[in-house]
Amino acid sequence: MARWVGRAHATGVAGAVGCRSGNAATRQRKAQEEAGPAWVENGRLFTRPTGEWVEPNWLSDYFERLVRKAGLPPIRLRDLRHGAATIALAAGTEMKAVQDMLGHSSISLTSDTYTSVLPELARDAAEAAVRLVTRQGSKRSAGSRRAHSGPPHRP
């Protein structure tokens, strides 16, 4: 059985899954100490107790068994990544922050992938703009002595 040890590495995967690099590094050092000379350094996020690489298919199969055992609806491990990005965007997280979280090379990749998934984001942005404009217009009206219904009168 594998034990999951968070491991920050050059591609920033630890950040992509929301690990705090200090916590991940602490867990990694502890696992490395426990494994002693048997430790294999490979720079991976998910490792076996000796630092060895976890086969992706094994990880997916293991996750599927856990989902079934918990009585959850079928979901792929990769769907959790998409779900996290979708929830972050729906909560108002900036697209750039989601790009960084996912480790995408460009913001256009993130935007192309997730903007179409959340059409309500565009609606919410438009409604927020309307509220702002309406609020600004109300402030101006409240400060004037008379309401203007047309262009200013010139003698």
Tab-separated table of C-alpha atoms in Angstrom:
chain	number	residue	atom	x	y	z
A	1	MET	CA	0.000	0.000	0.000
A	2	ALA	CA	1.212	3.495	-0.800
A	3	ARG	CA	1.293	6.334	1.651
A	4	TRP	CA	0.759	9.770	0.161
A	5	VAL	CA	3.564	12.136	0.890
A	6	GLY	CA	3.179	15.676	-0.414
A	7	ARG	CA	6.260	16.689	-2.317
A	8	ALA	CA	6.889	20.119	-3.813
A	9	HIS	CA	8.988	20.020	-6.965
A	10	ALA	CA	10.038	22.177	-9.862
A	11	THR	CA	6.687	22.103	-11.666
A	12	GLY	CA	4.822	23.330	-8.599
A	13	VAL	CA	2.509	20.348	-8.354
A	14	ALA	CA	2.247	20.717	-4.587
A	15	GLY	CA	0.689	24.123	-5.125
A	16	ALA	CA	-1.612	22.674	-7.753
A	17	VAL	CA	-3.244	20.418	-5.227
A	18	GLY	CA	-3.333	22.992	-2.474
A	19	CYS	CA	-0.500	21.640	-0.339
A	20	ARG	CA	1.310	24.028	1.908
A	21	SER	CA	4.906	23.552	0.866
A	22	GLY	CA	6.107	23.637	4.492
A	23	ASN	CA	3.729	20.845	5.497
A	24	ALA	CA	4.551	18.814	2.400
A	25	ALA	CA	8.278	19.218	2.998
A	26	THR	CA	7.870	18.188	6.647
A	27	ARG	CA	5.937	15.053	5.674
A	28	GLN	CA	8.504	14.267	3.005
A	29	ARG	CA	11.433	14.615	5.450
A	30	LYS	CA	9.667	12.399	7.991
A	31	ALA	CA	9.009	9.700	5.378
A	32	GLN	CA	12.601	9.951	4.187
A	33	GLU	CA	13.915	9.554	7.753
A	34	GLU	CA	11.673	6.528	8.322
A	35	ALA	CA	12.813	4.900	5.068
A	36	GLY	CA	16.474	5.574	5.798
A	37	PRO	CA	18.878	4.341	3.112
A	38	ALA	CA	15.988	2.679	1.250
A	39	TRP	CA	14.631	6.124	0.280
A	40	VAL	CA	14.446	6.765	-3.467
A	41	GLU	CA	14.466	10.448	-4.468
A	42	ASN	CA	12.327	11.064	-7.537
A	43	GLY	CA	10.704	14.487	-7.071
A	44	ARG	CA	7.156	13.112	-7.230
A	45	LEU	CA	4.112	14.355	-5.346
A	46	PHE	CA	2.662	10.920	-4.586
A	47	THR	CA	5.140	8.312	-3.438
A	48	ARG	CA	5.303	4.974	-1.744
A	49	PRO	CA	6.751	4.919	1.796
A	50	THR	CA	10.258	4.561	0.355
A	51	GLY	CA	9.869	7.501	-2.043
A	52	GLU	CA	9.316	5.278	-5.065
A	53	TRP	CA	7.076	6.412	-7.884
A	54	VAL	CA	3.407	5.419	-7.765
A	55	GLU	CA	2.134	4.017	-11.059
A	56	PRO	CA	-0.683	6.356	-12.243
A	57	ASN	CA	-2.997	3.475	-13.173
A	58	TRP	CA	-2.538	1.951	-9.722
A	59	LEU	CA	-3.384	5.283	-8.113
A	60	SER	CA	-6.528	5.655	-10.233
A	61	ASP	CA	-7.621	2.101	-9.433
A	62	TYR	CA	-6.970	2.633	-5.728
A	63	PHE	CA	-8.968	5.873	-5.773
A	64	GLU	CA	-11.834	4.098	-7.568
A	65	ARG	CA	-11.899	1.405	-4.866
A	66	LEU	CA	-11.989	4.073	-2.139
A	67	VAL	CA	-14.885	5.848	-3.869
A	68	ARG	CA	-16.855	2.592	-4.146
A	69	LYS	CA	-16.083	1.645	-0.542
A	70	ALA	CA	-17.313	5.056	0.640
A	71	GLY	CA	-20.530	4.632	-1.339
A	72	LEU	CA	-19.913	7.765	-3.393
A	73	PRO	CA	-21.083	8.261	-6.959
A	74	PRO	CA	-18.463	7.289	-9.543
A	75	ILE	CA	-15.849	9.995	-10.043
A	76	ARG	CA	-12.398	9.887	-11.579
A	77	LEU	CA	-9.402	11.156	-9.667
A	78	ARG	CA	-8.831	13.725	-12.408
A	79	ASP	CA	-12.394	15.013	-11.943
A	80	LEU	CA	-11.369	16.280	-8.499
A	81	ARG	CA	-8.892	18.646	-10.156
A	82	HIS	CA	-11.557	20.011	-12.493
A	83	GLY	CA	-14.027	20.214	-9.628
A	84	ALA	CA	-11.586	22.194	-7.508
A	85	ALA	CA	-10.952	24.653	-10.346
A	86	THR	CA	-14.668	25.043	-11.033
A	87	ILE	CA	-15.471	25.634	-7.369
A	88	ALA	CA	-12.617	28.138	-7.049
A	89	LEU	CA	-13.898	30.118	-10.047
A	90	ALA	CA	-17.493	29.980	-8.829
A	91	ALA	CA	-16.280	31.334	-5.479
A	92	GLY	CA	-14.789	34.340	-7.265
A	93	THR	CA	-11.144	33.285	-7.436
A	94	GLU	CA	-9.265	35.157	-10.151
A	95	MET	CA	-8.549	33.185	-13.327
A	96	LYS	CA	-4.792	33.839	-12.874
A	97	ALA	CA	-4.875	32.215	-9.421
A	98	VAL	CA	-6.668	29.165	-10.852
A	99	GLN	CA	-4.086	28.998	-13.655
A	100	ASP	CA	-1.324	28.940	-11.035
A	101	MET	CA	-3.189	26.377	-8.943
A	102	LEU	CA	-3.523	24.047	-11.928
A	103	GLY	CA	-0.019	24.668	-13.231
A	104	HIS	CA	-1.288	25.670	-16.678
A	105	SER	CA	1.338	27.251	-18.928
A	106	SER	CA	-0.996	30.028	-20.069
A	107	ILE	CA	-4.057	31.785	-18.740
A	108	SER	CA	-5.762	31.245	-22.107
A	109	LEU	CA	-5.692	27.473	-21.540
A	110	THR	CA	-7.374	27.912	-18.160
A	111	SER	CA	-9.855	30.429	-19.499
A	112	ASP	CA	-10.714	28.335	-22.568
A	113	THR	CA	-11.236	25.267	-20.392
A	114	TYR	CA	-13.261	26.737	-17.541
A	115	THR	CA	-15.073	29.843	-18.769
A	116	SER	CA	-17.374	27.749	-20.941
A	117	VAL	CA	-18.066	25.476	-17.975
A	118	LEU	CA	-19.315	28.402	-15.900
A	119	PRO	CA	-21.490	30.660	-18.045
A	120	GLU	CA	-22.976	32.066	-14.845
A	121	LEU	CA	-19.602	33.731	-14.185
A	122	ALA	CA	-20.139	35.980	-17.185
A	123	ARG	CA	-23.674	36.770	-16.030
A	124	ASP	CA	-22.477	37.467	-12.492
A	125	ALA	CA	-19.745	39.779	-13.810
A	126	ALA	CA	-22.283	41.681	-15.911
A	127	GLU	CA	-24.660	41.987	-12.948
A	128	ALA	CA	-21.833	43.223	-10.725
A	129	ALA	CA	-20.981	45.878	-13.315
A	130	VAL	CA	-24.631	46.966	-13.487
A	131	ARG	CA	-24.762	47.231	-9.679
A	132	LEU	CA	-21.612	49.340	-9.670
A	133	VAL	CA	-22.870	51.662	-12.413
A	134	THR	CA	-26.288	51.940	-10.768
A	135	ARG	CA	-24.692	52.706	-7.401
A	136	GLN	CA	-22.441	55.380	-8.951
A	137	GLY	CA	-25.428	56.920	-10.737
A	138	SER	CA	-27.401	56.993	-7.474
A	139	LYS	CA	-24.597	58.825	-5.711
A	140	ARG	CA	-24.544	61.523	-8.387
A	141	SER	CA	-28.331	61.913	-8.330
A	142	ALA	CA	-28.416	62.186	-4.564
A	143	GLY	CA	-25.825	64.963	-4.645
A	144	SER	CA	-27.576	67.163	-7.211
A	145	ARG	CA	-30.283	69.688	-6.345
A	146	ARG	CA	-32.492	69.049	-9.306
A	147	ALA	CA	-33.028	66.114	-11.580
A	148	HIS	CA	-32.035	66.596	-15.175
A	149	SER	CA	-34.294	65.116	-17.780
A	150	GLY	CA	-32.385	66.295	-20.809
A	151	PRO	CA	-29.495	68.431	-21.947
A	152	PRO	CA	-28.682	71.492	-19.849
A	153	HIS	CA	-30.694	74.615	-20.605
A	154	ARG	CA	-28.673	77.375	-22.245
A	155	PRO	CA	-29.993	80.952	-22.252
